[in-house]
């Protein structure tokens, strides 16, 4: 027996609802229960009504991603393959512009529906299709979003999800897309386009002889799945794109080679600072013996999470056991407060692999802090007077400290006692740095000398003399051939380690230089003085590394790039491998 059209429609709707897990107590589509359709006239009227309703464009849009994440993946793949098969290159380029917003929103919709694993696989499979810097930067941000809460905690992702993405498209490309969606497009694609994409129709130049890859219909409408585009409502979309581009420029340091983080209301108390290699957390030490930790960028610090530390720490004090979290651990500004030192904190270093923060203080101790629960993991004793400085070797296997007791010491986290003692300076060891090969370390002192030591046996390898004042900062070149030193004489001296000679003296600062670092590509030396001025020196301009020509070794002219930071003091200046960013921490 031939089924009527109304029976076919009822069976189709019922099957669709079952696939979407809509449960019903009774079969509402049984013919015997339709009391209002007893006559053939009524039957015909209902059939016509249903047929008209189902054929109306965009009559109803379902969100099927909750239970059909795999179908969303297939729908996107079908759209991508269809665009790739278009012969007209201009149309193909225009239509490819719609893939990026659809891809991003499908990923977020999958997460919103609780399909985390499918969403991650979907992101990894297609993210390499997008090559522009703006798209890659946003996808990198998107790759760290795994839940609805993550979306809300990241302003850029949240703005992308709540605002429409503008896509410029010609009439021909728009008609091709409309034709594809009408024949092969899934409701998921239609929903994403209607909700999250604004298509701006543009009129291309007309070429009579140009072949068209899609035929025009006689009554073409300016809609996609019933959604009428509004060209006038695109200001927010343009602002979003401009914001993304500004963020990309800042991250790539195209216009701003120096990034400054200022700690407010800390002119007299802040004594040191450090930032994690990922530039997501900032720590500062204070004269009050406290250490404060902030989340920066989009990082939000949370309450302690109890998990095993990846490294074994030495422990010589019962007080280093895990402490209970209290509200005193977080101040009113949202910073985590870590207490344990009894005097001024002078230096800080992050060990990201172990999720650990190291600190040294005038109380003669070095401490290791767990960043998982903000407790003190270990206390390292060995110096007899205040510890001024600290550095970590490559891979963070060793730690070196310098002290008022005129010695430097070598440590490992699993020993509370020093592994080596480097003695020879006549006054305080103010700064210390590991050589890039980790076999040597350099110390700068108030006795106006720089000493190079062997890490393995503690022997003295070189003594560099000639400085006219106290040395406060050291930095090795990435290739390990040169050493930069600075201090009270307001200049930066460059030493050739092999020949034991001073190559050049860079002058320009008006006050004591307290911070130095060398860029990872070796092209620049950054220096900061206590008056809050940062200078950038080009090594190609001042050092001829290709042939060893030292004709400019007397004095370098002041042709550096100058960056007033408006900070009352500089706590830290360091290059980070993430985009080779130069990051400064100051007080204001």
CSV table of C-alpha atoms in Angstrom, one decimal, residues 30 36 48 84 109 133 186 196 218 259 288 327 332-333 520:
chain,number,residue,atom,x,y,z
A,30,UNK,CA,-0.7,7.7,14.7
A,36,UNK,CA,-9.1,16.7,14.1
A,48,UNK,CA,-0.7,21.3,2.7
A,84,UNK,CA,38.7,22.6,-3.0
A,109,UNK,CA,30.2,24.2,20.0
A,133,UNK,CA,49.6,35.0,11.7
A,186,UNK,CA,24.0,20.1,7.1
A,196,UNK,CA,28.1,33.6,14.2
A,218,UNK,CA,16.1,33.1,-11.9
A,259,UNK,CA,57.1,44.6,27.4
A,288,UNK,CA,58.9,42.4,54.2
A,327,UNK,CA,42.6,32.9,53.2
A,332,UNK,CA,42.8,41.6,48.3
A,333,UNK,CA,44.3,42.1,44.8
A,520,UNK,CA,68.6,34.4,22.0
